[in-house]
mmCIF file with all atom_site columns, C-alpha atoms in Angstrom:
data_model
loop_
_atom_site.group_PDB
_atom_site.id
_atom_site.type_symbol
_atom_site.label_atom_id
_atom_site.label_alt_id
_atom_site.label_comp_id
_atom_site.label_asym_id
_atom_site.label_entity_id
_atom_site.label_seq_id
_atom_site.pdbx_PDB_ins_code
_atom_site.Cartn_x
_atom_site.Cartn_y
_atom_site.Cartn_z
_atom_site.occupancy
_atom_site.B_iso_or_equiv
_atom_site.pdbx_formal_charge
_atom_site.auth_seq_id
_atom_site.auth_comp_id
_atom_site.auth_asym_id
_atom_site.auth_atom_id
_atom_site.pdbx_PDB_model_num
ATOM 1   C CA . UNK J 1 1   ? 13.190  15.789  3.158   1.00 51.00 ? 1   UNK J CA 1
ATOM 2   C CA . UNK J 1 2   ? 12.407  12.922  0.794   1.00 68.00 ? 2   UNK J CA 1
ATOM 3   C CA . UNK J 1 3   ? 11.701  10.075  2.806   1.00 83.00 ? 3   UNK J CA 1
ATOM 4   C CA . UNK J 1 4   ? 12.741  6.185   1.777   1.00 89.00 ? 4   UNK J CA 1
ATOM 5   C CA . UNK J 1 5   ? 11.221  2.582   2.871   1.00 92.00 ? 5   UNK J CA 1
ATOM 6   C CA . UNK J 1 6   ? 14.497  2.753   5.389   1.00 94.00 ? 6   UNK J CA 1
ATOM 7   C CA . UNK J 1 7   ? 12.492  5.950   6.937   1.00 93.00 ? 7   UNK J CA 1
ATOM 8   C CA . UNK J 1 8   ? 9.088   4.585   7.421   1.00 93.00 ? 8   UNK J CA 1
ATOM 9   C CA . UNK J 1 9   ? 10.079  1.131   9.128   1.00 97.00 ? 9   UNK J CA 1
ATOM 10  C CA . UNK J 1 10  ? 12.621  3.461   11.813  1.00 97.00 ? 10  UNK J CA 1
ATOM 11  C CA . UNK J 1 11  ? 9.952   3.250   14.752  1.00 96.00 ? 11  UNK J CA 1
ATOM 12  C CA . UNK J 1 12  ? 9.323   -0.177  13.637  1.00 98.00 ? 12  UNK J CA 1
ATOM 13  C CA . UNK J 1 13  ? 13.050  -1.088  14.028  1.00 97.00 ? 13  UNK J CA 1
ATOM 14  C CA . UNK J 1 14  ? 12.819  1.177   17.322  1.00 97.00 ? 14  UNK J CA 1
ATOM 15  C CA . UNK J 1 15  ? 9.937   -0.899  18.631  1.00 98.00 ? 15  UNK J CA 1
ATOM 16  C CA . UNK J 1 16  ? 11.690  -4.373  17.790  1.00 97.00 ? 16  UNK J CA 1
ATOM 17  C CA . UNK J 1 17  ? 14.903  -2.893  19.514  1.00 97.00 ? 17  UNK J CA 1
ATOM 18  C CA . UNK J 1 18  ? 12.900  -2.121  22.758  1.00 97.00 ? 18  UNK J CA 1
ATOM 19  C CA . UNK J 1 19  ? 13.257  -5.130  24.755  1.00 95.00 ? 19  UNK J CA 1
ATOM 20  C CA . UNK J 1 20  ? 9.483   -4.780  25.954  1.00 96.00 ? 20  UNK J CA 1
ATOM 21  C CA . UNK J 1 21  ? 7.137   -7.515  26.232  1.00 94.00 ? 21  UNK J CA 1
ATOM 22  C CA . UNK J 1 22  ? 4.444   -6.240  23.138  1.00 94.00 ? 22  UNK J CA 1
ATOM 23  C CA . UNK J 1 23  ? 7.171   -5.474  20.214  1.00 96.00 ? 23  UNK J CA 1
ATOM 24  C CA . UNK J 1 24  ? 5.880   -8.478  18.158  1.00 95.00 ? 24  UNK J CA 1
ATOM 25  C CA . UNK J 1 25  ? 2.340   -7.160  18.243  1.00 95.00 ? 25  UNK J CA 1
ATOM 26  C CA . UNK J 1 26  ? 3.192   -3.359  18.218  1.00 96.00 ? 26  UNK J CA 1
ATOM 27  C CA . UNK J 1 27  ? 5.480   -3.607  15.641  1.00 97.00 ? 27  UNK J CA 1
ATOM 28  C CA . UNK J 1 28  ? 3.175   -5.757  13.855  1.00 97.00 ? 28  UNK J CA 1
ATOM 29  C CA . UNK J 1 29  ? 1.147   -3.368  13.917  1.00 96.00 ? 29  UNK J CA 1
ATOM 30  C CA . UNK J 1 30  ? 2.923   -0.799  12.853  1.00 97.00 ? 30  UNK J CA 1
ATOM 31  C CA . UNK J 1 31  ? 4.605   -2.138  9.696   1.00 98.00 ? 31  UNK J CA 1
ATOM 32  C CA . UNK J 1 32  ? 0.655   -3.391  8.504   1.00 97.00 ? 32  UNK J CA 1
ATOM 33  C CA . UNK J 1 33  ? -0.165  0.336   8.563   1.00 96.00 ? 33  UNK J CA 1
ATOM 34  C CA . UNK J 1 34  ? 3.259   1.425   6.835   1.00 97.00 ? 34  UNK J CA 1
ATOM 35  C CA . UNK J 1 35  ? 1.788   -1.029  4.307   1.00 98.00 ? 35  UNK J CA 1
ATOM 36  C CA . UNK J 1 36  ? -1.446  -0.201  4.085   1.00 96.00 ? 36  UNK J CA 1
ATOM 37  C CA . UNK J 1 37  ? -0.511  3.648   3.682   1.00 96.00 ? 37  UNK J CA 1
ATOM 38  C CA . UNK J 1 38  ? 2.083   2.748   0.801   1.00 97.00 ? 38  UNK J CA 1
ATOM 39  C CA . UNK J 1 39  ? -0.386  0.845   -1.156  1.00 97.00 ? 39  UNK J CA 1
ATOM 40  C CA . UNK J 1 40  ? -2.850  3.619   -0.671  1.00 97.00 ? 40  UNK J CA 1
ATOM 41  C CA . UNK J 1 41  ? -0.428  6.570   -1.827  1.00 97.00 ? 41  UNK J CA 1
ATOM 42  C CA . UNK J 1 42  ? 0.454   4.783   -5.108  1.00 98.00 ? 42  UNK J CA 1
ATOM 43  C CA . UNK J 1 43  ? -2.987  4.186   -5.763  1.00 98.00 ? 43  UNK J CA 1
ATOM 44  C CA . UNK J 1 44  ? -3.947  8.153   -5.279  1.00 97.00 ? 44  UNK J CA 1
ATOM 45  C CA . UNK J 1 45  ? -1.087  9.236   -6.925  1.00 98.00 ? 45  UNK J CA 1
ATOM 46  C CA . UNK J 1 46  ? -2.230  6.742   -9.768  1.00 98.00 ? 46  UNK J CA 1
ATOM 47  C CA . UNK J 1 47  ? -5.157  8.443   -10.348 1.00 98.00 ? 47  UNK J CA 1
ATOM 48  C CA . UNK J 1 48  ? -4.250  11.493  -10.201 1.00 98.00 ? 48  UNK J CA 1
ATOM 49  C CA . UNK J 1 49  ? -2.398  11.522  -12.904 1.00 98.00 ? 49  UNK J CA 1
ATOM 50  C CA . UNK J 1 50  ? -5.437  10.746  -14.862 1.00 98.00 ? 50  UNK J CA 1
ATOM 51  C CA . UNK J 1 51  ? -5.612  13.423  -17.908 1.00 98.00 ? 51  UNK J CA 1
ATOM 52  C CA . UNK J 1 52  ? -8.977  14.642  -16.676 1.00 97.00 ? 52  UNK J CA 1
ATOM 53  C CA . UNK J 1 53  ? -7.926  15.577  -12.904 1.00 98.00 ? 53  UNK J CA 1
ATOM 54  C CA . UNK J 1 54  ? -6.138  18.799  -12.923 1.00 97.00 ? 54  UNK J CA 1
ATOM 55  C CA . UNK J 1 55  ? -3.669  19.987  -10.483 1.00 95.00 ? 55  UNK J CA 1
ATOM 56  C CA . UNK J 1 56  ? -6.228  21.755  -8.002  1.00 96.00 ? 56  UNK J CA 1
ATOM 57  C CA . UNK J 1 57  ? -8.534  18.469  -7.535  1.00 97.00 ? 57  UNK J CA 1
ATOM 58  C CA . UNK J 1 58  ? -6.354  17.018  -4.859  1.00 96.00 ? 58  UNK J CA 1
ATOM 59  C CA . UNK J 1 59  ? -9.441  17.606  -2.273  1.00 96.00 ? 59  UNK J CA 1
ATOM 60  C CA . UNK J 1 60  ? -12.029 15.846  -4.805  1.00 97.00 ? 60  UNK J CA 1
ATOM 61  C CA . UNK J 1 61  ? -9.764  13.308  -5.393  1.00 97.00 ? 61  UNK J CA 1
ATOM 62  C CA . UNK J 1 62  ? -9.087  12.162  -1.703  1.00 96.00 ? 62  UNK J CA 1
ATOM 63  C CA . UNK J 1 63  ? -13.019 13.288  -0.400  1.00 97.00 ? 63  UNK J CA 1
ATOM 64  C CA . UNK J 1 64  ? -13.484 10.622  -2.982  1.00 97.00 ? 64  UNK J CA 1
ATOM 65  C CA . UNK J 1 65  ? -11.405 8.131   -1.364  1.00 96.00 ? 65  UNK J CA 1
ATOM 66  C CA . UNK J 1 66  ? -12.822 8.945   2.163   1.00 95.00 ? 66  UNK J CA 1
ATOM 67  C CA . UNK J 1 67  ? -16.282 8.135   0.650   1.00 96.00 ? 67  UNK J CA 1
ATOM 68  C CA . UNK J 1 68  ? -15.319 4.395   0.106   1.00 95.00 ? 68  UNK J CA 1
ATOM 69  C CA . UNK J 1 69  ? -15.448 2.970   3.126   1.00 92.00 ? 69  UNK J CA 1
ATOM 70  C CA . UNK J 1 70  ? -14.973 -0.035  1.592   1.00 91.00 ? 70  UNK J CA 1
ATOM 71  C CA . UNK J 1 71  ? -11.570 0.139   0.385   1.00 93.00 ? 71  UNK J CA 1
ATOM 72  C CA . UNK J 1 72  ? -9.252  -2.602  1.615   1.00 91.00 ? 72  UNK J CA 1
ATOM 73  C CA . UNK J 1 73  ? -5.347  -3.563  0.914   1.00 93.00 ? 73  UNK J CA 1
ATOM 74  C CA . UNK J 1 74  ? -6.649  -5.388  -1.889  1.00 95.00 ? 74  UNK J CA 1
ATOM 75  C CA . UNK J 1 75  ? -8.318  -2.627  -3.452  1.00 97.00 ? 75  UNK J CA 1
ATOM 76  C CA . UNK J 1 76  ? -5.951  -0.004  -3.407  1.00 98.00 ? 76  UNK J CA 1
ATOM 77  C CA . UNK J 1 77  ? -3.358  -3.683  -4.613  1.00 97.00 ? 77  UNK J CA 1
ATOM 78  C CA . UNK J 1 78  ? -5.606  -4.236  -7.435  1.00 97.00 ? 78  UNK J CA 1
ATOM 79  C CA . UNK J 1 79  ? -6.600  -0.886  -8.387  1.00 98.00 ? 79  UNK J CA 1
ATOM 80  C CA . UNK J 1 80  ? -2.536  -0.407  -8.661  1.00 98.00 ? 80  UNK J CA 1
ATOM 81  C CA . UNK J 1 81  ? -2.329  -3.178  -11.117 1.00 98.00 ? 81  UNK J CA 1
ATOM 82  C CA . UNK J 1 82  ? -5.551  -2.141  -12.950 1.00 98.00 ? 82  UNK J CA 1
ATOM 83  C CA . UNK J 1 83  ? -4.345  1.188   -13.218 1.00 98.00 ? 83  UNK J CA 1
ATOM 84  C CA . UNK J 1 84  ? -0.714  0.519   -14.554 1.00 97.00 ? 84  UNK J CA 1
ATOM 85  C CA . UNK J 1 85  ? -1.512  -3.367  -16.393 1.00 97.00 ? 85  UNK J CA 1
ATOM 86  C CA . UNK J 1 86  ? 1.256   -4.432  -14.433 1.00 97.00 ? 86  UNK J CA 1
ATOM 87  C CA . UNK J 1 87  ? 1.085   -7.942  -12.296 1.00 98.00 ? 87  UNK J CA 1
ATOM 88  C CA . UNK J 1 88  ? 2.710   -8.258  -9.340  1.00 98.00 ? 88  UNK J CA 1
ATOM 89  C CA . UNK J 1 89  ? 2.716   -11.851 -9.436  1.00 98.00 ? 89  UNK J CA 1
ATOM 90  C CA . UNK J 1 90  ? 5.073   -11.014 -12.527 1.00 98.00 ? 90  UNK J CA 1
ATOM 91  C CA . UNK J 1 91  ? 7.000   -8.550  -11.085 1.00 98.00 ? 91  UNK J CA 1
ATOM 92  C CA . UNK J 1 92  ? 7.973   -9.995  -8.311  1.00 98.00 ? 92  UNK J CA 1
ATOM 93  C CA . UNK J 1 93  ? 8.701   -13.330 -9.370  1.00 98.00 ? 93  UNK J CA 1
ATOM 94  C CA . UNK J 1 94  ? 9.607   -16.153 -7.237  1.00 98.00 ? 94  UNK J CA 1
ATOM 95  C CA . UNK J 1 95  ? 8.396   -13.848 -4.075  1.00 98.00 ? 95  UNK J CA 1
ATOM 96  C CA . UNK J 1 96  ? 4.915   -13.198 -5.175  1.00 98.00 ? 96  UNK J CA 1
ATOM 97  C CA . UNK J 1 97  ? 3.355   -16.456 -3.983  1.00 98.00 ? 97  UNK J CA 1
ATOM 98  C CA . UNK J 1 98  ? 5.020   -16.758 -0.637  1.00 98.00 ? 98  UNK J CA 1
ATOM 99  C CA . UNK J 1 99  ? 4.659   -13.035 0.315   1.00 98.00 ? 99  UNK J CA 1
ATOM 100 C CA . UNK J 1 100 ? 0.727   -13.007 -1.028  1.00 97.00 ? 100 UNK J CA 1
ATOM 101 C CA . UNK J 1 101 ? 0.313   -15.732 1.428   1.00 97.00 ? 101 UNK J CA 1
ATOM 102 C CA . UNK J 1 102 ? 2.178   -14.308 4.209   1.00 96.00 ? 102 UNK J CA 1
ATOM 103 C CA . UNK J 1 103 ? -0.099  -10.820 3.260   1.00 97.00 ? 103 UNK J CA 1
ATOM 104 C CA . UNK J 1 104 ? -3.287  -12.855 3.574   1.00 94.00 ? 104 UNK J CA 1
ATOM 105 C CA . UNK J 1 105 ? -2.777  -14.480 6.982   1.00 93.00 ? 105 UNK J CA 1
ATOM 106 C CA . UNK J 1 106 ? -1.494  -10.918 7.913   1.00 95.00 ? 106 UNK J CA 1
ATOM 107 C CA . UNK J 1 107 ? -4.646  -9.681  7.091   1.00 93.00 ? 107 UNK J CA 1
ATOM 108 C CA . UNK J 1 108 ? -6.463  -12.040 8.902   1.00 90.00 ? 108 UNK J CA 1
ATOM 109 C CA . UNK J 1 109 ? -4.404  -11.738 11.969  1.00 90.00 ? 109 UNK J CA 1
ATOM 110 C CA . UNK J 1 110 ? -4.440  -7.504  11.606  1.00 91.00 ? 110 UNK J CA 1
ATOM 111 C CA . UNK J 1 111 ? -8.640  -8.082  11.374  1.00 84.00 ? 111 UNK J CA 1
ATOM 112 C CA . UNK J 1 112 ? -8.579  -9.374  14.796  1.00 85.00 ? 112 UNK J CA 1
ATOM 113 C CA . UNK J 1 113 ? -5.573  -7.379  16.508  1.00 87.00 ? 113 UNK J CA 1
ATOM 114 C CA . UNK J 1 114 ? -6.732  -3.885  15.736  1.00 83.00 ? 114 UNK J CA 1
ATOM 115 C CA . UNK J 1 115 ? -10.223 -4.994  16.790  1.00 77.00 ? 115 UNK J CA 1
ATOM 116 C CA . UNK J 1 116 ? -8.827  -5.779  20.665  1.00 76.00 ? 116 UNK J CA 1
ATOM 117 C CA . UNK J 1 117 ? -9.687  -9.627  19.970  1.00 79.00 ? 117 UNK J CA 1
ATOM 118 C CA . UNK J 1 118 ? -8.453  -13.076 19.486  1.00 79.00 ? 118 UNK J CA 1
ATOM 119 C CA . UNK J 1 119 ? -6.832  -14.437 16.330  1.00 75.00 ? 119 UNK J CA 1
ATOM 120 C CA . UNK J 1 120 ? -7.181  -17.629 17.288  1.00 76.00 ? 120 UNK J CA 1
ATOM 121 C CA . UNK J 1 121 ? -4.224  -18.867 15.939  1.00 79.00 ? 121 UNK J CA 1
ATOM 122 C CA . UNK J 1 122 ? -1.655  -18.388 18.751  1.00 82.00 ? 122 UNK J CA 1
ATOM 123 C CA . UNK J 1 123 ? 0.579   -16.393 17.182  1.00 86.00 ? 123 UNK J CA 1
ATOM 124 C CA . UNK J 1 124 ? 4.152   -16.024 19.056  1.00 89.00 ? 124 UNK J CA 1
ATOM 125 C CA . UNK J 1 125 ? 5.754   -13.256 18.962  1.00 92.00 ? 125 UNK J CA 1
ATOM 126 C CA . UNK J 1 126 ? 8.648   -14.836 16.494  1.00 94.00 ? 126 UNK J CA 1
ATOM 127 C CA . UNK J 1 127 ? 5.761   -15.447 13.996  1.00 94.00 ? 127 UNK J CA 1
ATOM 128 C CA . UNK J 1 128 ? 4.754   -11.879 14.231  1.00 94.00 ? 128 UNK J CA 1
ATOM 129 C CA . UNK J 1 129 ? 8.166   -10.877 13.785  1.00 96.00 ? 129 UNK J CA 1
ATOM 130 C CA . UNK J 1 130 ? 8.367   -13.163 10.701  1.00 97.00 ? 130 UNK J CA 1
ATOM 131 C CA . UNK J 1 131 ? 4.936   -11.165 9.435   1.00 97.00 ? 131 UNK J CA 1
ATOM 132 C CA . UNK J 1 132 ? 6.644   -7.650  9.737   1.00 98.00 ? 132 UNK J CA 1
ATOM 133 C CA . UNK J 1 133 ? 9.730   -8.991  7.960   1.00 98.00 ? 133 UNK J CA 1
ATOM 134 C CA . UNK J 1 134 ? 6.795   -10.297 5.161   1.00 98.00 ? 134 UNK J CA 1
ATOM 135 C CA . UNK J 1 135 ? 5.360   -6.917  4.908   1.00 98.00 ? 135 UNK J CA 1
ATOM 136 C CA . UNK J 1 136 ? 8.809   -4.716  4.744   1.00 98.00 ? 136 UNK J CA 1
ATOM 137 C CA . UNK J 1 137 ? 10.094  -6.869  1.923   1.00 98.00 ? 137 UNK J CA 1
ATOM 138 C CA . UNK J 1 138 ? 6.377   -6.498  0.148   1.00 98.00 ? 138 UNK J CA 1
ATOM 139 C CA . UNK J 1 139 ? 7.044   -2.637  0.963   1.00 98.00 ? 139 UNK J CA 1
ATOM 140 C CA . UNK J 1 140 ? 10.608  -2.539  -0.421  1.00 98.00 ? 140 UNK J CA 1
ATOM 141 C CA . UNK J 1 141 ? 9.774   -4.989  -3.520  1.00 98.00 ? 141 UNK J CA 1
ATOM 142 C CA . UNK J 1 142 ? 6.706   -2.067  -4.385  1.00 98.00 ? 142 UNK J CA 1
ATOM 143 C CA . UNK J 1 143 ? 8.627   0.912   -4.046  1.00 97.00 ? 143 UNK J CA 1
ATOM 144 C CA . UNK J 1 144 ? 11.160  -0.213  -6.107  1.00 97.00 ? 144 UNK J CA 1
ATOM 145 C CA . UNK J 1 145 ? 8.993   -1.275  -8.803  1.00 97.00 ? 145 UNK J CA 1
ATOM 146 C CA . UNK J 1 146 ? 7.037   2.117   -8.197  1.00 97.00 ? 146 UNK J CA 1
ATOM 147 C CA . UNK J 1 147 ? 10.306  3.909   -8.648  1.00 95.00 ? 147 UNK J CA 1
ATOM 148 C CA . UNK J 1 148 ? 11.387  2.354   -11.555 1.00 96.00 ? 148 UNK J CA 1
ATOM 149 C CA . UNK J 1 149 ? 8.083   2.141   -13.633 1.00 96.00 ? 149 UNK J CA 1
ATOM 150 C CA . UNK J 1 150 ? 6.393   5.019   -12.942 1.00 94.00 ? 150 UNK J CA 1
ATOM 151 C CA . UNK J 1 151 ? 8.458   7.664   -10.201 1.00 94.00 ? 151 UNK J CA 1
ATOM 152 C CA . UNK J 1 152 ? 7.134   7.056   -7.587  1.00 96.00 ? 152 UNK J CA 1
ATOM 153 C CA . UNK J 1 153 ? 7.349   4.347   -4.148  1.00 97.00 ? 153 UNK J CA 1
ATOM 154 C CA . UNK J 1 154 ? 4.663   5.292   -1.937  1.00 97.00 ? 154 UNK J CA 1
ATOM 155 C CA . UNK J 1 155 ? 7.001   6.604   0.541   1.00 95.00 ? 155 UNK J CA 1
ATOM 156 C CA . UNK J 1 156 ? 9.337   9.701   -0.880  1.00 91.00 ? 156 UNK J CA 1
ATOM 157 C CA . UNK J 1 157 ? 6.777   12.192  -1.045  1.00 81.00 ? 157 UNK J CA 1
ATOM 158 C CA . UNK J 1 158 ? 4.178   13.326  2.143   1.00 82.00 ? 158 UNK J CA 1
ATOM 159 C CA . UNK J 1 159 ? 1.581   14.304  -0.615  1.00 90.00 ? 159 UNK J CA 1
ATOM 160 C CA . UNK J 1 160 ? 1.161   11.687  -3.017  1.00 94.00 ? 160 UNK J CA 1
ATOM 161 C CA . UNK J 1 161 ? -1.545  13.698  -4.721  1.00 94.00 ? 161 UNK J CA 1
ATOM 162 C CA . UNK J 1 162 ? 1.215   15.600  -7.418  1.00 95.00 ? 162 UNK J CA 1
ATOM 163 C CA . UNK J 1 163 ? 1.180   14.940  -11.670 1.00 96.00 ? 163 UNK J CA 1
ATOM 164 C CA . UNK J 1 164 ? 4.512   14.187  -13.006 1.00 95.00 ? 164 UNK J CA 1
ATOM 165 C CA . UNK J 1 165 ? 5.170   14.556  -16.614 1.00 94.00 ? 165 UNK J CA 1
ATOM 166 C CA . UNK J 1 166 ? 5.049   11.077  -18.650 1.00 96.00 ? 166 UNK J CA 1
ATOM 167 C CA . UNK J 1 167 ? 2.756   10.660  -20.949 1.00 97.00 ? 167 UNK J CA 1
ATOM 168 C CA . UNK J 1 168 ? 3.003   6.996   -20.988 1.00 97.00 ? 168 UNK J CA 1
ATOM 169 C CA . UNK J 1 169 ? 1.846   7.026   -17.440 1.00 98.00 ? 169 UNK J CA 1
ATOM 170 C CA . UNK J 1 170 ? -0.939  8.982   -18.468 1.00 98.00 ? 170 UNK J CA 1
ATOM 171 C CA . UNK J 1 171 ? -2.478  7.341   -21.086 1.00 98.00 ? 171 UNK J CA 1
ATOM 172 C CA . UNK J 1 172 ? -1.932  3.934   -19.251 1.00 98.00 ? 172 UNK J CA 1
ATOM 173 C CA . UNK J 1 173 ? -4.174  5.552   -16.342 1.00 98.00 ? 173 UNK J CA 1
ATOM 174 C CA . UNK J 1 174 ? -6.532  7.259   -19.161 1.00 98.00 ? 174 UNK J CA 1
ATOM 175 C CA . UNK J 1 175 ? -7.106  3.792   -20.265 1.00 97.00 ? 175 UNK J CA 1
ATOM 176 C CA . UNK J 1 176 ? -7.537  2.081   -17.614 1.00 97.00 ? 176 UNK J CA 1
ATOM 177 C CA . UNK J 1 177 ? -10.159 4.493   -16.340 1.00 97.00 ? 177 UNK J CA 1
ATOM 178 C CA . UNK J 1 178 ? -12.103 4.384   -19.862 1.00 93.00 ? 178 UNK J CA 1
ATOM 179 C CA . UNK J 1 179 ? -15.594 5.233   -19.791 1.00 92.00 ? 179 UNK J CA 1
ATOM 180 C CA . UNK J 1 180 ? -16.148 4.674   -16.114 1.00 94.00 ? 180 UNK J CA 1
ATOM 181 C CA . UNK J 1 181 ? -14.243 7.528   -14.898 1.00 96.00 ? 181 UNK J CA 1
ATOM 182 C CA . UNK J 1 182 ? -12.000 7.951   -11.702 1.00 98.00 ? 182 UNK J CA 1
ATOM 183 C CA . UNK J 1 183 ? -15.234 8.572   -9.268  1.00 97.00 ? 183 UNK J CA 1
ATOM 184 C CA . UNK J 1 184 ? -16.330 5.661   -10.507 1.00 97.00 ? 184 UNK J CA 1
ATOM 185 C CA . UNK J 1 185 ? -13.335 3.568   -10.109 1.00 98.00 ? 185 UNK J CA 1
ATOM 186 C CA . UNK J 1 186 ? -12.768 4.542   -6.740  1.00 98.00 ? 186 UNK J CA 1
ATOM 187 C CA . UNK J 1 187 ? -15.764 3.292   -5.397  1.00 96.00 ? 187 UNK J CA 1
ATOM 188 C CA . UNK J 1 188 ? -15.495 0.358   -7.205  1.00 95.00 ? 188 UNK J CA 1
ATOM 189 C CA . UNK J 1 189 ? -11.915 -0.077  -5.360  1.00 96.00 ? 189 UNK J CA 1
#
């Protein structure tokens, strides 16, 4: 089954459907770990089309990841970009700035949440509601542009760790990774 942004947010819309009390903050949640995932994928499946990493590296490839514990949103956002020269802030246009934002106090607010403490900021459930509608368009703005640039959206496959033949997407990856090699890159990430 190939699976589609409409897929991954069904338990979200589930959640928001339920009536109960905690949908802001569950589906909250939720849809910042949809994100986080996508963002991930594309970056894994960017590198592993690198021209070096052969089919049967999958394992070295995500051991590799594991080993950065370090590796936030951001990375896996800006090793995208590094990886492909494309800028989201170009991309997306008009959206960029207002959805970056709307990421960023998102990540604040997801910081606190899935530690079991205060935000501090009050949030209602409404403005929760308005973050999850933040991150789906983020999510559906990305796997378009993955689908159209370089086949893939961070959602239609359950292995993202699979080489697809273009070139071009090779040698973008090949030269992105230069000298310092795709270990190397993913623990700078």
């Amino acid at each position: 089954m190939r699976r589609t942004l409409e897929d991954e947010f069904k338990m979200i819309d589930c959640v928001l459907g339920s009536g109960l009390e905690t949908r802001g903050v569950d589906a909250f949640c939720l849809a910042w770990i949809k994100y986080e995932r996508q963002q991930r994928k594309i970056c894994s499946f960017l590198i592993f089309q690198a021209s070096v990493i052969k089919p049967d590296q999958a394992s070295s490839v995500r051991q590799a990841l594991a080993n950065n514990k370090g590796i936030a949103h951001t990375g896996f956002r800006g090793g995208i970009q590094r990886l492909t020269g494309l800028r989201f802030k170009d991309e997306f246009g008009d959206r960029y700035g207002p959805l970056n934002a709307a990421l960023d106090q998102a990540w604040k607010a997801r910081d606190k949440i899935f530690h079991g403490q205060q935000t501090g900021q009050g949030y209602s459930r409404e403005q929760l509601l308005a973050k999850v509608d933040s991150i789906r368009e983020w999510c559906g703005l990305l796997s378009a542009l993955g689908a159209a640039k370089f086949g893939y959206d961070g959602f239609s496959a359950t292995n993202s760790m699979f080489k697809v033949k273009n070139a071009q997407l090779t040698s973008t990856v090949d030269k992105a990774l230069g000298k310092l090699g795709w270990q190397a890159f993913i623990n700078q990430l």
